[in-house]
Amino acid sequence: CPRAVNVDLQTDAMLQVDISDALSERDKVKFTVHTKSTLPNFKQNEFSVVRQHEEFIWLHDSFVENEEYAGYIIPPAPPRPDFDASREKLQKLGEGEGSMTKEEFTKMKQELEAEYLAIFKKTVAMHEVFLCRVAAHPVLRKDLNFHVFLEYNQDLSVRGKNKKEKLEDFFKNVVKSADGVLVAGVKDVDDFFEHEKTFLLEYHNRVKDASAKSDRMIRSHKSKNLLNPIASSLYTLGTQDSTDLCKFFLKVSELFEKTRKIEARIAADEDLKLADLLKYYLRESQAAKDLLYRRSRALVDYENANKALDKARAKNRDVLQAETSQQLCCHKFEKISESAKQELIDFKTRRVAAFRKNLVELAELELKHAKGNLQLLQGCLGILKGNT
Amino acid sequence: AQAGTPLFLVAQDLTLFCICVNVQSQPASLAAEDISTNSNGPKQDSLFDDDPEDLFAEATEEVSLDSPERDVLLSDGPSPAITPITPPTSVITPRIGHTHDDMFTHSSFDEIEEEEGGDSFDIHISVSDPEKVGEYMTSISLFKRNEFAVKRRFSDFLGLHSKLASKYLHIGYIVPPAPEKSIVGMTKVKVGKEDQSSNEFVEKRRSALERYLMRTVKHPILLKDPDVLQFLESSELPRAVSTQALSSAGLLRMVNKAADAVNKMTIKMNESDAWFEEKQQHFENLDVQLRKLHTSVESLVCHRKELSVNTAQFAKSAAMLGNSEDHTALSRALSQLAEVEEKIDQLHQDQANADFYLFSELLGDYVRLLTAVKGVFDHRMKTWQKWQDSQMLLQKKREAEAKLQFTNKPDKLQQAKDEIKELEGKVQQGERDFEQISKTIRKEVSRFEKERVKDFKTIIIKYLESLVQTQQQLIKYWEAFLPEAKAIS
């Protein structure tokens, strides 16, 4: 499974998932989810279904709501495909067609189409990464809903939560943030978790900031498409000039056309290797925080159950009930703690690997493009200096 | 916006610029030098990289705050956008010193015609940092000394231009326009703000004055003008009595008025010479394209600065992220990424400076120069019109005289004959003037085009070299970072 995040594949039986195709329709994207598996519960070894974004969300939410998975970092849901900005730009271009030359229009159209394509590729990648993470997880890969998602070739009919469910979500989030304060305050007895809590709280905020700043920087980089009008003005000057300068202008215009394309590639690569990386780890670190929160809740429940048991024993009433409840809470808490520890260790491993891969690739691409630019510039300079 | 300070603006320009000029006399037969960016032309010693303060030692001029001269701001033309520019660093070498002249080094005046003498001069002018005393320093002496400096105020430059314009424009010489006044920028400087944007404004102005002077002295006729010589040489310049300092915006207004007047005339000039029509069209097209390009380049400067700011912010954020990362090797790599981005931010700033000082200002200068060019063409029209008017008047007088012949009014007849005599002289003069201005314009346009080609070639090459430097630096930084990223384990 390729793309932005390096995922650990621990397999007892083979399960490989990818998005083999995608179709962008007017207001939705249709992903073709392709599965190859030797797991016995599937009818075939290889099959495909078509899914939309809401179905991915349904799957993600079903994991979150499943008590059994309380001790795992739930792979973050892919963001909603958002072509609004791109579509708006294409529309504006269409409206302004009359006010520009045919060449300018064609050029801009090509650029915007490339942008649309880039966004499309990204959303495919992010949906795929989600599925790969699930498929790689030793427990989640066995989830029934996941198998239904992969195999059931009919519509899952989960489009759009109804009003009641949306309201429930809203309240859940409110409670969570109130508890978030609680979590942050209580010092954990276990050093490992205490460290993780401190680390994650700060890390998450820093990643959030870095993600926002990298987005802004890359947006600025994209708007250097201003080389376009410069190149075309120089071209016009070149065609109009009767002096020596005409060759000069034409050469420089040609140069800027080429360097502009490289600049666009640089922005796109930075987006992919840096911005997407940060965005992903923003979501994953949130998922890790959610895990810690769930563990804290379990701990609180456990402590409350202990208190209740003491009370019951003191009053000698409902002791058995209290004992059972306490045991359940204890068991739940210990189970979560055990898996959470492993999850957090894996999280670190994945994070380090992903950053390494992306930073190396980023540097290599930046170098490649800078060298490309340099070559173009030096080539042009050589010709121009020879001319004078 | 500085809307609230109109009163303040009427105060004097208190900035002092020092201009150092070096003149080397060259025999007329010396071939044109190759303008390479590393050399500074022949025999150019390191006159200025020593303590420039020495040059100032003699020019102790008191500035009287009670001076009657008021820097009346006539210009309501567009003030240059004050965008944050750090004073040029690595891309453009320091202000004081010969290296800065590379941009406009002109090694010989081969173009000077035979009749004006065969002497050619290596003239280097540098305008140096202003002191807050009140005056710029500029100097050149053709015959007396080789190099010295005087102090001049910004308004002195405008005054010089105004004199030259009034003397030479109407007979067809393309007088280089002086730099624009800028209300916003000057206010900041007057307030004494030592912040970055006022420094940038001063640097921008200093650079513009230098280019203006260089263009003026490169003109073989203007160089010999007594006002120019006085401006460059005399330690005490009489304060311009007239406060009508013509900025190039003012000049443009003047030209436009003249153009309007011409257009309003119903008599269409019978252009016997296609050359003029062709050239006018050429300059018209050039003007349109240069303005367009100028606007685009200004946008580029703006965006590159924005990119610089955003890169700096990302760098800080990445550093913070690195601090909070608990995997040691990754933490170190992230910190290094932050350092790389910080260096790249500086690169963006330097590049934005090059964008501006090399590319954008070149275009701005030529847009303003074309105004002067259009001006001389319009003056030629006016000259023609004057000649035609005299001719028409002569015709009328002749007709009147003919009629008078048949009346018995000897006094009136004699008067008519006298008037005709006078008018005949005027007509002849008018024709001579028209021929002269046409001849001058041909010469001027030819010189202007040569200069234009040279200027653009030189500066575009310099600009591309700045871009090369940026890429080379980028390669250096990322090559240093790559092993750090690979070291993460």
Coordinates of C-alpha atoms in Angstrom, one line a residue, chain A residues 37-364:
Chain A
S37 CA -7.5 -11.4 0.3
T38 CA -7.0 -15.0 1.4
L39 CA -9.2 -14.6 4.4
P40 CA -11.8 -17.4 4.5
N41 CA -14.8 -15.3 5.2
F42 CA -14.7 -13.6 1.8
K43 CA -16.6 -15.3 -1.0
Q44 CA -13.9 -14.6 -3.5
N45 CA -10.2 -13.9 -3.5
E46 CA -10.4 -10.7 -5.4
F47 CA -13.3 -8.3 -5.8
S48 CA -14.4 -4.6 -6.0
V49 CA -17.2 -2.4 -4.9
V50 CA -18.0 1.3 -5.3
R51 CA -18.1 3.5 -2.3
Q52 CA -18.8 7.1 -1.6
H53 CA -17.3 9.3 1.1
E54 CA -20.2 9.0 3.6
E55 CA -19.7 5.2 3.6
F56 CA -16.1 5.7 4.8
I57 CA -17.4 7.9 7.5
W58 CA -20.0 5.4 8.6
L59 CA -17.2 2.8 8.8
H60 CA -15.0 5.1 10.9
D61 CA -17.7 6.0 13.2
S62 CA -18.7 2.4 13.8
F63 CA -15.1 1.8 15.0
V64 CA -15.3 4.8 17.3
E65 CA -18.6 3.7 18.8
N66 CA -17.5 0.2 19.3
E67 CA -16.5 -0.4 23.0
E68 CA -14.3 -3.3 22.0
Y69 CA -12.0 -0.9 20.2
A70 CA -11.7 1.6 23.0
G71 CA -8.1 0.6 23.5
Y72 CA -7.0 1.3 19.9
I73 CA -6.1 4.4 18.0
I74 CA -8.9 4.5 15.4
P75 CA -7.4 5.4 12.1
P76 CA -8.6 9.0 11.4
A77 CA -11.4 9.5 8.9
P78 CA -10.5 10.9 5.5
P79 CA -11.6 14.5 4.9
R80 CA -14.5 15.2 2.7
P81 CA -13.6 15.7 -0.9
D82 CA -13.7 19.4 -1.5
F83 CA -13.7 20.7 -5.0
D84 CA -15.7 23.8 -4.3
A85 CA -12.8 26.2 -4.6
S86 CA -11.5 24.6 -7.7
R87 CA -14.9 24.5 -9.3
E88 CA -15.5 28.2 -8.4
K89 CA -12.2 29.1 -10.1
L90 CA -13.1 27.2 -13.2
Q91 CA -16.5 28.9 -13.3
K92 CA -15.0 32.4 -12.9
L93 CA -12.6 31.5 -15.7
G94 CA -15.5 30.6 -17.9
E95 CA -17.2 33.9 -17.1
G96 CA -14.1 35.9 -17.9
E97 CA -13.4 34.1 -21.2
G98 CA -14.2 37.1 -23.2
S99 CA -11.8 39.4 -21.4
M100 CA -8.6 37.5 -22.3
T101 CA -6.8 36.2 -25.3
K102 CA -7.3 32.7 -26.5
E103 CA -3.8 31.7 -25.4
E104 CA -4.2 33.2 -21.9
F105 CA -7.6 31.4 -21.6
T106 CA -6.2 28.0 -22.7
K107 CA -3.2 28.4 -20.4
M108 CA -5.4 29.3 -17.3
K109 CA -7.8 26.5 -18.1
Q110 CA -5.0 24.0 -18.3
E111 CA -3.7 25.2 -14.9
L112 CA -7.0 25.0 -13.2
E113 CA -7.7 21.6 -14.6
A114 CA -4.3 20.4 -13.3
E115 CA -5.2 21.8 -10.0
Y116 CA -8.5 20.0 -10.0
L117 CA -6.8 16.8 -10.9
A118 CA -4.3 17.3 -8.1
I119 CA -7.1 17.7 -5.5
F120 CA -8.8 14.7 -6.9
K121 CA -5.6 12.5 -6.6
K122 CA -5.2 13.7 -3.1
T123 CA -8.6 12.8 -2.0
V124 CA -8.3 9.4 -3.5
A125 CA -5.0 8.9 -1.7
M126 CA -6.5 9.9 1.7
H127 CA -9.4 7.6 1.4
E128 CA -7.0 4.8 0.4
V129 CA -4.7 5.5 3.4
F130 CA -7.6 5.1 5.7
L131 CA -8.5 1.7 4.3
C132 CA -4.9 0.6 4.4
R133 CA -4.5 1.5 8.0
V134 CA -7.5 -0.5 8.9
A135 CA -6.4 -3.4 6.8
A136 CA -3.0 -3.3 8.6
H137 CA -4.4 -3.2 12.1
P138 CA -4.4 -6.7 13.7
V139 CA -7.8 -6.3 15.2
L140 CA -9.6 -3.9 13.1
R141 CA -8.9 -5.8 9.9
K142 CA -11.2 -8.5 11.3
D143 CA -14.1 -6.2 11.9
L144 CA -17.4 -7.3 10.4
N145 CA -18.4 -3.8 9.3
F146 CA -15.1 -3.5 7.5
H147 CA -15.8 -6.7 5.6
V148 CA -19.2 -5.6 4.7
F149 CA -17.8 -2.3 3.5
L150 CA -15.3 -4.2 1.3
E151 CA -17.6 -6.8 0.0
Y152 CA -21.2 -5.8 -0.1
N153 CA -21.8 -4.6 -3.6
Q154 CA -25.0 -2.8 -2.8
D155 CA -25.4 0.7 -1.5
L156 CA -24.8 0.7 2.3
S157 CA -27.6 3.3 2.6
V158 CA -25.8 5.4 5.2
R159 CA -25.8 8.6 3.3
G160 CA -26.3 11.5 5.7
K161 CA -26.9 11.1 9.3
N162 CA -30.4 11.9 10.4
K163 CA -31.1 14.8 12.7
K164 CA -31.3 12.8 15.9
E165 CA -27.9 11.2 15.2
K166 CA -26.3 14.6 14.4
L167 CA -27.6 15.9 17.7
E168 CA -26.2 13.0 19.6
D169 CA -22.8 13.6 18.1
F170 CA -23.0 17.2 19.1
F171 CA -23.6 16.4 22.7
K172 CA -20.9 13.7 22.6
N173 CA -18.4 16.3 21.5
V174 CA -19.5 18.7 24.2
V175 CA -19.1 16.2 26.9
K176 CA -15.7 15.1 25.5
S177 CA -14.3 18.6 25.6
A178 CA -15.5 19.1 29.2
D179 CA -13.8 15.8 30.1
G180 CA -10.8 16.9 28.2
V181 CA -10.1 19.4 30.9
L182 CA -10.5 16.6 33.4
V183 CA -8.0 14.4 31.6
A184 CA -5.4 17.1 31.4
G185 CA -5.6 17.8 35.1
V186 CA -5.4 14.3 36.6
K187 CA -1.8 13.0 37.0
D188 CA -1.4 9.5 35.9
V189 CA 0.3 6.9 38.2
D190 CA 1.7 5.2 35.2
D191 CA 4.8 7.1 34.0
F192 CA 4.4 5.9 30.4
F193 CA 0.9 7.3 30.1
E194 CA 1.7 10.4 32.0
H195 CA 4.5 11.1 29.5
E196 CA 2.3 10.3 26.5
K197 CA -0.4 12.6 27.7
T198 CA 1.9 15.5 28.2
F199 CA 3.6 14.8 24.9
L200 CA 0.4 14.4 22.9
L201 CA -1.3 17.4 24.2
E202 CA 1.6 19.6 23.1
Y203 CA 2.4 17.7 20.0
H204 CA -1.1 17.9 18.7
N205 CA -1.2 21.7 19.1
R206 CA 2.2 22.1 17.4
V207 CA 1.2 20.0 14.5
K208 CA -2.0 21.9 14.1
D209 CA 0.0 25.2 13.9
A210 CA 2.6 23.7 11.6
S211 CA -0.1 22.4 9.3
A212 CA -1.8 25.7 9.0
K213 CA 1.5 27.6 8.4
S214 CA 2.7 25.1 5.8
D215 CA -0.7 25.5 4.0
R216 CA -0.3 29.2 3.9
M217 CA 3.3 29.0 2.7
I218 CA 2.4 26.6 -0.1
R219 CA -0.5 28.7 -1.1
S220 CA 1.9 31.7 -1.5
H221 CA 4.1 29.5 -3.5
K222 CA 1.3 28.6 -5.9
S223 CA 0.4 32.2 -6.5
K224 CA 3.7 32.8 -8.0
N225 CA 2.0 31.8 -11.2
L226 CA 2.4 35.4 -11.8
L227 CA 5.2 34.5 -14.0
N228 CA 2.5 33.8 -16.6
P229 CA 1.6 37.4 -17.4
I230 CA 5.2 38.4 -17.2
A231 CA 6.2 35.8 -19.8
S232 CA 3.4 36.8 -22.1
S233 CA 4.2 40.5 -21.8
L234 CA 7.8 39.7 -22.7
Y235 CA 6.7 37.7 -25.6
T236 CA 4.6 40.6 -26.9
L237 CA 7.5 43.0 -26.4
G238 CA 9.7 40.5 -28.3
T239 CA 7.4 40.4 -31.3
Q240 CA 7.0 44.1 -31.4
D241 CA 10.6 45.2 -31.0
S242 CA 12.6 46.1 -34.0
T243 CA 15.9 46.2 -32.2
D244 CA 18.3 43.5 -30.9
L245 CA 16.0 43.2 -27.9
C246 CA 13.4 41.2 -29.7
K247 CA 15.4 38.0 -29.5
F248 CA 16.3 38.8 -25.9
F249 CA 12.7 39.2 -24.9
L250 CA 11.5 36.1 -26.7
K251 CA 14.2 34.0 -25.1
V252 CA 13.5 35.3 -21.6
S253 CA 9.8 34.9 -22.2
E254 CA 10.4 31.3 -23.1
L255 CA 12.6 30.8 -20.0
F256 CA 9.9 32.1 -17.7
E257 CA 7.3 29.9 -19.2
K258 CA 9.5 26.9 -18.4
T259 CA 10.5 28.0 -14.9
R260 CA 6.9 28.7 -14.1
K261 CA 6.0 25.1 -14.7
I262 CA 8.8 24.0 -12.4
E263 CA 7.5 26.4 -9.7
A264 CA 4.1 24.9 -10.0
R265 CA 5.6 21.4 -9.6
I266 CA 7.5 22.6 -6.5
A267 CA 4.3 23.8 -4.9
A268 CA 2.5 20.6 -5.7
D269 CA 5.3 18.5 -4.3
E270 CA 5.6 20.5 -1.1
D271 CA 1.8 20.1 -0.7
L272 CA 2.0 16.4 -1.1
K273 CA 5.1 15.7 1.0
L274 CA 4.9 18.3 3.7
A275 CA 1.3 19.7 4.0
D276 CA -0.4 16.4 3.6
L277 CA 2.0 14.7 6.1
L278 CA 1.2 17.4 8.7
K279 CA -2.5 17.2 8.0
Y280 CA -2.5 13.5 8.4
Y281 CA -0.6 13.6 11.7
L282 CA -2.9 16.2 13.0
R283 CA -5.7 13.8 12.6
E284 CA -3.8 10.8 13.9
S285 CA -2.6 12.7 17.0
Q286 CA -6.2 13.6 17.6
A287 CA -7.1 9.9 17.4
A288 CA -4.3 9.1 19.8
K289 CA -5.6 11.8 22.2
D290 CA -9.1 10.2 21.9
L291 CA -7.6 6.9 23.0
L292 CA -6.1 8.5 26.0
Y293 CA -9.4 10.1 26.8
R294 CA -11.2 6.8 26.6
R295 CA -8.6 5.3 28.9
S296 CA -9.0 8.1 31.4
R297 CA -12.8 7.6 31.3
A298 CA -12.3 3.9 32.0
L299 CA -9.9 4.9 34.9
V300 CA -12.5 7.2 36.3
D301 CA -15.2 4.6 36.0
Y302 CA -12.8 2.1 37.7
E303 CA -12.1 4.5 40.6
N304 CA -15.8 5.2 41.0
A305 CA -16.6 1.5 41.0
N306 CA -13.9 1.1 43.7
K307 CA -15.5 3.8 45.8
A308 CA -18.9 2.2 45.3
L309 CA -17.6 -1.2 46.4
D310 CA -16.1 0.3 49.6
K311 CA -19.4 2.0 50.3
A312 CA -21.4 -1.2 49.7
R313 CA -19.0 -3.2 51.9
A314 CA -19.3 -0.6 54.6
K315 CA -23.1 -0.7 54.5
N316 CA -23.1 -4.4 53.7
R317 CA -25.6 -3.9 50.9
D318 CA -25.5 -5.0 47.2
V319 CA -21.9 -6.1 47.7
L320 CA -22.0 -8.8 45.0
Q321 CA -23.4 -6.3 42.5
A322 CA -20.7 -3.8 43.4
E323 CA -18.0 -6.4 43.2
T324 CA -19.1 -7.5 39.8
S325 CA -19.3 -3.9 38.6
Q326 CA -15.8 -3.2 40.0
Q327 CA -14.3 -6.3 38.3
L328 CA -15.8 -5.3 35.0
C329 CA -14.4 -1.8 35.2
C330 CA -11.1 -3.1 36.3
H331 CA -10.9 -5.5 33.4
K332 CA -12.0 -2.9 30.9
F333 CA -9.4 -0.4 32.2
E334 CA -6.6 -2.9 32.1
K335 CA -7.5 -4.1 28.7
I336 CA -7.6 -0.6 27.3
S337 CA -4.3 0.2 29.1
E338 CA -2.6 -2.8 27.6
S339 CA -3.6 -2.2 24.0
A340 CA -3.2 1.5 24.3
K341 CA 0.4 1.2 25.3
Q342 CA 1.1 -0.9 22.2
E343 CA -0.9 1.4 20.0
L344 CA 1.0 4.5 21.2
I345 CA 4.3 2.8 20.7
D346 CA 3.2 1.8 17.1
F347 CA 2.0 5.4 16.6
K348 CA 5.5 6.7 17.3
T349 CA 7.1 4.1 15.0
R350 CA 4.7 5.0 12.2
R351 CA 5.1 8.7 12.7
V352 CA 8.9 8.6 12.6
A353 CA 8.9 6.4 9.5
A354 CA 6.4 8.6 7.7
F355 CA 8.3 11.8 8.6
R356 CA 11.5 10.3 7.5
K357 CA 10.2 9.1 4.2
N358 CA 8.4 12.4 3.4
L359 CA 11.3 14.7 4.5
V360 CA 13.7 12.7 2.4
E361 CA 11.4 12.8 -0.6
L362 CA 10.7 16.5 -0.1
A363 CA 14.4 17.3 0.0
E364 CA 15.1 15.2 -3.1

